mmCIF file of C-alpha atoms in Angstrom:
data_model
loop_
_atom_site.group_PDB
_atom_site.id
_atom_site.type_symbol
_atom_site.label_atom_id
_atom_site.label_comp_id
_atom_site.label_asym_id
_atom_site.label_seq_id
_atom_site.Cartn_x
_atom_site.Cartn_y
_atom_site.Cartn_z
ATOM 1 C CA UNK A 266 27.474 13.919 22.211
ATOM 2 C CA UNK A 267 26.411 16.991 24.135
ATOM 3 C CA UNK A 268 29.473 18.045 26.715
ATOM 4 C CA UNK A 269 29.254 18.328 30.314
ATOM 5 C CA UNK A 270 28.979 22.484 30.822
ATOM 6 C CA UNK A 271 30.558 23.726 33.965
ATOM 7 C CA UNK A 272 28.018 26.339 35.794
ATOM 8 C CA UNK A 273 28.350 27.911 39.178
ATOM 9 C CA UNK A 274 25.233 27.049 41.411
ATOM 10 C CA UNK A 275 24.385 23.857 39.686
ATOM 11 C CA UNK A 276 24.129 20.496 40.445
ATOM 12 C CA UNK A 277 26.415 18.058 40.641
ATOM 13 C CA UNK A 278 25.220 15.467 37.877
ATOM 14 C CA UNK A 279 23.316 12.559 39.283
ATOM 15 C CA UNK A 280 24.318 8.706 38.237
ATOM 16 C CA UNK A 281 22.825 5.163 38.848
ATOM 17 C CA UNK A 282 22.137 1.620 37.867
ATOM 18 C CA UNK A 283 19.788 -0.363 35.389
ATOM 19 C CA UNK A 284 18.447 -3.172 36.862
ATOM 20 C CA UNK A 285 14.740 -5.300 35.967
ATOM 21 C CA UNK A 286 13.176 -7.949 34.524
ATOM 22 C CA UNK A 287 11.274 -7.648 31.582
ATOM 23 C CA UNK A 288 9.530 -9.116 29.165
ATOM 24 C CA UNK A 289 10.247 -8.417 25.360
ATOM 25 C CA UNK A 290 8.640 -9.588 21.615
ATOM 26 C CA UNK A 291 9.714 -12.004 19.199
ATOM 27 C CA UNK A 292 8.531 -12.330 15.496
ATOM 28 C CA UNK A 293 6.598 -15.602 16.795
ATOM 29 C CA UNK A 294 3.318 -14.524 17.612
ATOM 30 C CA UNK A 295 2.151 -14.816 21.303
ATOM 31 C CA UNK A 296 5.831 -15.586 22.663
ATOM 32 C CA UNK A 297 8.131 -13.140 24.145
ATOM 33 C CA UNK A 298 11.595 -13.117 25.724
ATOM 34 C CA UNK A 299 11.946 -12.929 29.030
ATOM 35 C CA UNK A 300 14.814 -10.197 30.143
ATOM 36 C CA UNK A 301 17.241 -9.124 32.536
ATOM 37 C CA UNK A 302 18.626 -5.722 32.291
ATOM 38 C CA UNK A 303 21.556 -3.768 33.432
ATOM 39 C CA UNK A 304 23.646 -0.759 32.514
ATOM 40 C CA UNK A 305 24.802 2.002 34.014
ATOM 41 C CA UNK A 306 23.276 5.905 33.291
ATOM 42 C CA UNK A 307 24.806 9.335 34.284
ATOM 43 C CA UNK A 308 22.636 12.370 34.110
ATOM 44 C CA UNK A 309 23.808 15.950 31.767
ATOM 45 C CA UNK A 310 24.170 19.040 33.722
ATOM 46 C CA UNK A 311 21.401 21.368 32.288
ATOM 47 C CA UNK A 312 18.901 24.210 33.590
ATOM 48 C CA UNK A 313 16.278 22.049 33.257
ATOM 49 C CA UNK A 314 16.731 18.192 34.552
ATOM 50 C CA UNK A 315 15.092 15.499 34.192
ATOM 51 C CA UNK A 316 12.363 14.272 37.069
ATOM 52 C CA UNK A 317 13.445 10.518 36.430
ATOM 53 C CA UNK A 318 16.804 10.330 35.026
ATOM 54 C CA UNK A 319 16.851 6.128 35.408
ATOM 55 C CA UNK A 320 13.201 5.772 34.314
ATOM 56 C CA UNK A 321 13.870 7.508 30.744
ATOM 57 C CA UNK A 322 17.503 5.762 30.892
ATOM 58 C CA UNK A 323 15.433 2.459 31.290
ATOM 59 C CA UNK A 324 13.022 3.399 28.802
ATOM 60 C CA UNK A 325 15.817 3.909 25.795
ATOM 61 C CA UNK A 326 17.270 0.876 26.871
ATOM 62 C CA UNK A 327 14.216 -1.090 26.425
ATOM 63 C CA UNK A 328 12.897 0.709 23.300
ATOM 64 C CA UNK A 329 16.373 -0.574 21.537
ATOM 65 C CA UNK A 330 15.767 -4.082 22.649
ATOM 66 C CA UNK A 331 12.380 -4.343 21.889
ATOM 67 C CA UNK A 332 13.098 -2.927 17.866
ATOM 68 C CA UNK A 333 15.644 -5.625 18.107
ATOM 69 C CA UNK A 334 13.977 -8.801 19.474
ATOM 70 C CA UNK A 335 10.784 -8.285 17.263
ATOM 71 C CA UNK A 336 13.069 -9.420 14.328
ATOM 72 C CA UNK A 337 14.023 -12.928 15.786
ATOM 73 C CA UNK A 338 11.687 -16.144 16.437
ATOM 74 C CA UNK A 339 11.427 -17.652 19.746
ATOM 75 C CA UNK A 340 14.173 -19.892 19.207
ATOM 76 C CA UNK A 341 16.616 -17.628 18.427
ATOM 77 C CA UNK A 342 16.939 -15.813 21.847
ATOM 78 C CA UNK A 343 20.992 -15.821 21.628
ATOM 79 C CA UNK A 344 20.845 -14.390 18.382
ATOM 80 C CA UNK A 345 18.968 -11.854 19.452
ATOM 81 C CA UNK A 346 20.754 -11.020 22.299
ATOM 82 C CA UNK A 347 23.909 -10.529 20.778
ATOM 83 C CA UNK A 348 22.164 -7.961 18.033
ATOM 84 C CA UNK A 349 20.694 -6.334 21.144
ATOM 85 C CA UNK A 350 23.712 -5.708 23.324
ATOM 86 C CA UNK A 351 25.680 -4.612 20.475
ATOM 87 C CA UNK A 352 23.343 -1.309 19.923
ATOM 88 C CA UNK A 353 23.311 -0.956 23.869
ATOM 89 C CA UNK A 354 26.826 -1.542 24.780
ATOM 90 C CA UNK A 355 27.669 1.442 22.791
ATOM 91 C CA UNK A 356 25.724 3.772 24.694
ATOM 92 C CA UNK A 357 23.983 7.156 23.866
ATOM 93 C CA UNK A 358 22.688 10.687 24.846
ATOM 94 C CA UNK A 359 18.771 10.344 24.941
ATOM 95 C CA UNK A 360 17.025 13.132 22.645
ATOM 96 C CA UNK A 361 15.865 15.935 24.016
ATOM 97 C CA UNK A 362 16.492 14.956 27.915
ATOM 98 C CA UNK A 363 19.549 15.459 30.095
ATOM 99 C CA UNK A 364 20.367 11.470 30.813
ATOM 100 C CA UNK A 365 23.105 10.054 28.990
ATOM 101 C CA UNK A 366 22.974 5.860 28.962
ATOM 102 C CA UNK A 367 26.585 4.982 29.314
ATOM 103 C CA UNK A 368 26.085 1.243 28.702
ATOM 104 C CA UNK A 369 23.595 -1.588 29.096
ATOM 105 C CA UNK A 370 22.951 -5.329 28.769
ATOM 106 C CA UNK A 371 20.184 -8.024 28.506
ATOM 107 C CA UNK A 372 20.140 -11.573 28.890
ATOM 108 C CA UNK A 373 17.378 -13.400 27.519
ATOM 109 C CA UNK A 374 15.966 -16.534 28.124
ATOM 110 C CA UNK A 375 12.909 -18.659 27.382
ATOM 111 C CA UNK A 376 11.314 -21.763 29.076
ATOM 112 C CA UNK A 377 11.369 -25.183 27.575
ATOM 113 C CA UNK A 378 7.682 -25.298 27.701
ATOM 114 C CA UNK A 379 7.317 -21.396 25.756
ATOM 115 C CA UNK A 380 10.026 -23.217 23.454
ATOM 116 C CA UNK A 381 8.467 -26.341 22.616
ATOM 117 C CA UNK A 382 4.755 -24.265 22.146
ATOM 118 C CA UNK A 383 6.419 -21.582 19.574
ATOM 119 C CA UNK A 384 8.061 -24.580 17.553
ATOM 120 C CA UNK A 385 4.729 -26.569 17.453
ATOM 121 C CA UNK A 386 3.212 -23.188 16.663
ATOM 122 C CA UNK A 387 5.793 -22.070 14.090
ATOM 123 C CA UNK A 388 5.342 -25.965 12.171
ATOM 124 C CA UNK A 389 1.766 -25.289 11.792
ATOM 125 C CA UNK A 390 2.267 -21.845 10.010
ATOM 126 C CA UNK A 391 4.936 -23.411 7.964
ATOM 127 C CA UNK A 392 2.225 -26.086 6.981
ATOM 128 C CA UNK A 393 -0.777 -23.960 6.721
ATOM 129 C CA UNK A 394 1.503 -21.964 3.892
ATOM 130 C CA UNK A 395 2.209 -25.162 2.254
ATOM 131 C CA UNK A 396 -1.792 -25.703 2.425
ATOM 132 C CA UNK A 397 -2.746 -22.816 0.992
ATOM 133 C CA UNK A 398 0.097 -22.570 -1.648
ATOM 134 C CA UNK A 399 -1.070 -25.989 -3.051
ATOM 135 C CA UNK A 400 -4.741 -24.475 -2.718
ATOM 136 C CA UNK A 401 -3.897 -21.397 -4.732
ATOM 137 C CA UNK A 402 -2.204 -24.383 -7.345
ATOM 138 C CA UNK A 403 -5.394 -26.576 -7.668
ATOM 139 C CA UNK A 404 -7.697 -23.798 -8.141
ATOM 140 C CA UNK A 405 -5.267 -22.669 -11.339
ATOM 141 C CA UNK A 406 -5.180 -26.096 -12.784
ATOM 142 C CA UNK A 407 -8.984 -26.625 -12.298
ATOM 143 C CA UNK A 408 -9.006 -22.874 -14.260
ATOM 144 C CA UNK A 409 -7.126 -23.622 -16.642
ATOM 145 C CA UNK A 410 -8.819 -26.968 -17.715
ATOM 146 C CA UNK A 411 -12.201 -25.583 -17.392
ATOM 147 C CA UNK A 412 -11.260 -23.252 -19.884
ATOM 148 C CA UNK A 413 -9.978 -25.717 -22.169
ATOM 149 C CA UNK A 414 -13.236 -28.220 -21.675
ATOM 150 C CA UNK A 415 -15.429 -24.939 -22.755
ATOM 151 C CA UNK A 416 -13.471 -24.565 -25.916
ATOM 152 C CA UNK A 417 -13.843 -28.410 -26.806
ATOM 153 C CA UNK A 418 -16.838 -30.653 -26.164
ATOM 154 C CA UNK A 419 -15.201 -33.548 -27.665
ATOM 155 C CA UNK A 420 -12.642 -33.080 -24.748
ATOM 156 C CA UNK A 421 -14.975 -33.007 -22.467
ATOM 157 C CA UNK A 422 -16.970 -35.652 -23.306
ATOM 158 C CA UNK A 423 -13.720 -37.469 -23.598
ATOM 159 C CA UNK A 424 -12.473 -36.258 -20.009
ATOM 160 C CA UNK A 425 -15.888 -37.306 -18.844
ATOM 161 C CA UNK A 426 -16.032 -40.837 -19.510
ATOM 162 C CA UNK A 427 -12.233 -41.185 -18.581
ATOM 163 C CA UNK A 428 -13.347 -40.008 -14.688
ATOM 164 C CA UNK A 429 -16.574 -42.384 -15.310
ATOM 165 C CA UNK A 430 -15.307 -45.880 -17.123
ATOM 166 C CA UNK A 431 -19.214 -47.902 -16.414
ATOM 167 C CA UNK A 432 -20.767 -44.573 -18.115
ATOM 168 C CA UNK A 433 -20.717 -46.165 -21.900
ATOM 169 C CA UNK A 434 -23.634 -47.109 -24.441
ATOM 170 C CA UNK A 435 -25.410 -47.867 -27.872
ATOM 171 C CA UNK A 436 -27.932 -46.031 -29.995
ATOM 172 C CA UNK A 437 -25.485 -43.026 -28.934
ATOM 173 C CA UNK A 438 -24.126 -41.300 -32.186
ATOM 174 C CA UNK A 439 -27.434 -38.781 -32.674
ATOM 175 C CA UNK A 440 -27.765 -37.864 -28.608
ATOM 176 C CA UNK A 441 -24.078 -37.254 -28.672
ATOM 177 C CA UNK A 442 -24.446 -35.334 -31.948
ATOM 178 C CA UNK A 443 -27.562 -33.249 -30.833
ATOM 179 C CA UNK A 444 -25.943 -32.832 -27.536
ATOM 180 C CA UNK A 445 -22.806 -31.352 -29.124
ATOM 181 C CA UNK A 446 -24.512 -29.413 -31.428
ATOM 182 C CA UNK A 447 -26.736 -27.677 -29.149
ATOM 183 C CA UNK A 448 -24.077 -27.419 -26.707
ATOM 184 C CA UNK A 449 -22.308 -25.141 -29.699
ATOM 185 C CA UNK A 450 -25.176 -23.012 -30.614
ATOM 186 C CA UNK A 451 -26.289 -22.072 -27.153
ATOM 187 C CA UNK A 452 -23.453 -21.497 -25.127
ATOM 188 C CA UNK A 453 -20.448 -22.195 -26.379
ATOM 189 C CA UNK A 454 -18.509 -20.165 -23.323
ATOM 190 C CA UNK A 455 -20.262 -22.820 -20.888
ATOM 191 C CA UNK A 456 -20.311 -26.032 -22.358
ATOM 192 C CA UNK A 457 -18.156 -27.486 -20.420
ATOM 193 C CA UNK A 458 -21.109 -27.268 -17.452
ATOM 194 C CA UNK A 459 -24.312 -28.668 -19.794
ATOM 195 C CA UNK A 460 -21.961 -31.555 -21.365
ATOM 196 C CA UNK A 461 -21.330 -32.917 -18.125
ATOM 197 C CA UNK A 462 -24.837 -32.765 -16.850
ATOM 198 C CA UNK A 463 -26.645 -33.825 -20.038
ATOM 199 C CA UNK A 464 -24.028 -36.990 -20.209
ATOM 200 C CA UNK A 465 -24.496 -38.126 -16.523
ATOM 201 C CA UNK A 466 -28.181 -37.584 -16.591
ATOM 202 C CA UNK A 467 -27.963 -39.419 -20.186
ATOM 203 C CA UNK A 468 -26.125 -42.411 -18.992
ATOM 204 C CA UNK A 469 -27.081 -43.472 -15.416
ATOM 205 C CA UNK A 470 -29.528 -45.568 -16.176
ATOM 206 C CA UNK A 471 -27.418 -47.497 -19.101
ATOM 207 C CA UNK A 472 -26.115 -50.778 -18.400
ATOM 208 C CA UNK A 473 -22.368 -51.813 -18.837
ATOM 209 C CA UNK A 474 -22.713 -52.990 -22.366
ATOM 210 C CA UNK A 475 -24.256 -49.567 -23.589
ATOM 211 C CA UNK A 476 -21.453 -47.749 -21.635
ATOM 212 C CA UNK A 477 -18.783 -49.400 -23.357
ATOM 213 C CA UNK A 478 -20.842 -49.259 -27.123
ATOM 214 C CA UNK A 479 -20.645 -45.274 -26.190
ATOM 215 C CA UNK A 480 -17.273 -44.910 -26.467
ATOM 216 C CA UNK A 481 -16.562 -46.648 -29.422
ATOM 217 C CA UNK A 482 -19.285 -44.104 -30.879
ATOM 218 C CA UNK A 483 -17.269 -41.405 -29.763
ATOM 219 C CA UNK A 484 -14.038 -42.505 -30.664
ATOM 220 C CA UNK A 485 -15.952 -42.588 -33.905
ATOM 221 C CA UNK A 486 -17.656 -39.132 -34.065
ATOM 222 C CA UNK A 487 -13.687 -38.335 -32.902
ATOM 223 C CA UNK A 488 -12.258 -40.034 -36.835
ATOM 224 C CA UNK A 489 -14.889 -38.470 -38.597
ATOM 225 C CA UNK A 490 -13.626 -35.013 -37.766
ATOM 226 C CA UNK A 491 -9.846 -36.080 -38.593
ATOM 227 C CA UNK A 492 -8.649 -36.759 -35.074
ATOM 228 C CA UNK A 493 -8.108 -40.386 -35.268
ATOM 229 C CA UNK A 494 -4.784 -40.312 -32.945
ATOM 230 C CA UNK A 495 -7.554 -38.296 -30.218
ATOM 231 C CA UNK A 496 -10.348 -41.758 -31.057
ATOM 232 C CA UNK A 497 -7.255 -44.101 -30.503
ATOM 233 C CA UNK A 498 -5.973 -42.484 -27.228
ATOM 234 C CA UNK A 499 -9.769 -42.358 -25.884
ATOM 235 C CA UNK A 500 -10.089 -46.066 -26.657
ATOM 236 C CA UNK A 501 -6.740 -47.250 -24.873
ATOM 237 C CA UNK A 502 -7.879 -44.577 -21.789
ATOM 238 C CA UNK A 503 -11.266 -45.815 -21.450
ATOM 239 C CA UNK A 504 -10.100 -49.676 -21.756
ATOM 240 C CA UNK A 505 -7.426 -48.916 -19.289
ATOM 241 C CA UNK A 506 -9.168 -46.887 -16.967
ATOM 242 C CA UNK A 507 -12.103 -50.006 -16.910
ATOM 243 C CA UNK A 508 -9.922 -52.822 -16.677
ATOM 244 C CA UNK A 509 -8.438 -51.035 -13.086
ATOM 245 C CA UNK A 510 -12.109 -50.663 -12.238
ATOM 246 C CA UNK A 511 -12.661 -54.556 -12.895
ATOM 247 C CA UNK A 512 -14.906 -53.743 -15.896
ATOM 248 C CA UNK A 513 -12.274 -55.219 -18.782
ATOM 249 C CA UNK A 514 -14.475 -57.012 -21.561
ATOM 250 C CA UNK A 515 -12.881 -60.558 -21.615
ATOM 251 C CA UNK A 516 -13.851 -60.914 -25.374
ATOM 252 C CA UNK A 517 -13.768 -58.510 -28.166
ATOM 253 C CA UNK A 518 -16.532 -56.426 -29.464
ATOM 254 C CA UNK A 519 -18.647 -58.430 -31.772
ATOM 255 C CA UNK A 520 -19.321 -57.437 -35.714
ATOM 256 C CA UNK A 521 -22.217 -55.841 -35.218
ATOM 257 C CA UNK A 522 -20.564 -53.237 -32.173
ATOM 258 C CA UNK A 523 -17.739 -52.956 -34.554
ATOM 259 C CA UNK A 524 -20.140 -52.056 -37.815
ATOM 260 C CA UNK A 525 -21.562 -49.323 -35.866
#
């Protein structure tokens, strides 16, 4: 702290009050505090003084306040009143200008209505983060299973009819075995795409007895490349998934569905 110089012919130090309302940040957008200050300054003897001695007292004073009450939300206005005034009750020399700010104060306050509008406002953020968090999650899973579907067009096909329980058929085995086969030679890094518009534009127009033939011929194609755990788990899905849709067979498949 810069000392008070004794000087013939200058003078004598001038002193005063803080006093004002004013209107500070939070952290919640849109919302502010509202503020009363007070404090007392006392002006440095120098060659050079200052025009406004309370206006750059003032000025520090609010400076340190606002620094302060941009860290709290509306809500916390006592918080943030108590980090305030302990900065300004310790007062300070201001840099570079002849004013020393001996101590100073704010209370802050905030309506019930600004309240009640920055915790309405503060719930949406919280929920649009929740949004967009389980967004971000989705888009990941959807990722990674389109990546496995385009390694395996069994699992696709599989994964298809599980989301579709009416889409089964007869007289399937070849289309499915074409389809799979062409789906391997010509683009193997997108076949997750053609399977599953070749199969719905491939099964529309079958009936409910030709649906339910066409799994059984996949769970077939499934055994014949040693995955009969894979055939069995497609069966109990598809029967499942059908009987919640109110499409359960009420008698078994005959011995011809079965021979095929």
């Amino acid at each position: 702290m810069r000392g008070i110089r004794n000087r013939t012919g200058w003078p004598a130090p001038r002193a005063g009050q803080l006093t004002g309302s004013h209107l500070l940040p939070s952290n919640t957008p849109g919302h502010r505090f509202h503020a009363e200050l007070s404090g007392q300054w006392r002006e440095i003897p120098a060659a050079r003084l200052h025009h406004d001695p309370r206006a750059a007292a003032t000025h520090h004073a609010l400076e340190t306040a606002r620094s302060t009450a941009t860290r709290y939300p509306l809500g916390e206005h006592q918080a943030a009143q108590a980090h305030i005034n302990s900065r300004l009750g310790a007062g300070a020399d201001l840099d570079d200008i002849p004013v020393r700010l001996l101590w100073a104060r704010v209370e802050l306050t905030v309506t019930a209505e600004d309240l009640a509008a920055a915790t309405a406002l503060e719930r949406r953020l919280h929920e649009e983060a929740l949004n967009k968090q389980s967004r971000r999650r989705r888009q990941q899973e959807a990722e990674e299973l389109h990546q496995a579907l385009a390694a395996t067009p069994t699992l696709t096909l599989a994964y298809w009819l599980t989301h579709h329980p009416e889409a089964t058929g007869s007289d399937t085995i070849a289309a499915v075995t074409r389809l799979a086969q062409q789906i391997t030679d010509h683009a193997p890094d997108n076949a997750w795409v053609q399977t599953a518009r070749l199969l719905q534009t491939f099964v529309e127009r079958l009936d409910t007895d030709q649906r339910a033939n066409l799994v059984e011929s996949l769970a077939q194609i499934v055994t014949r490349y040693d995955q009969p755990r894979l055939a069995d788990d497609l069966r109990a899905i598809t029967t499942r998934t059908a009987f919640l849709n109110g499409h359960a067979s009420q008698e078994p498949p005959g011995p011809q569905t079965a021979a095929q």
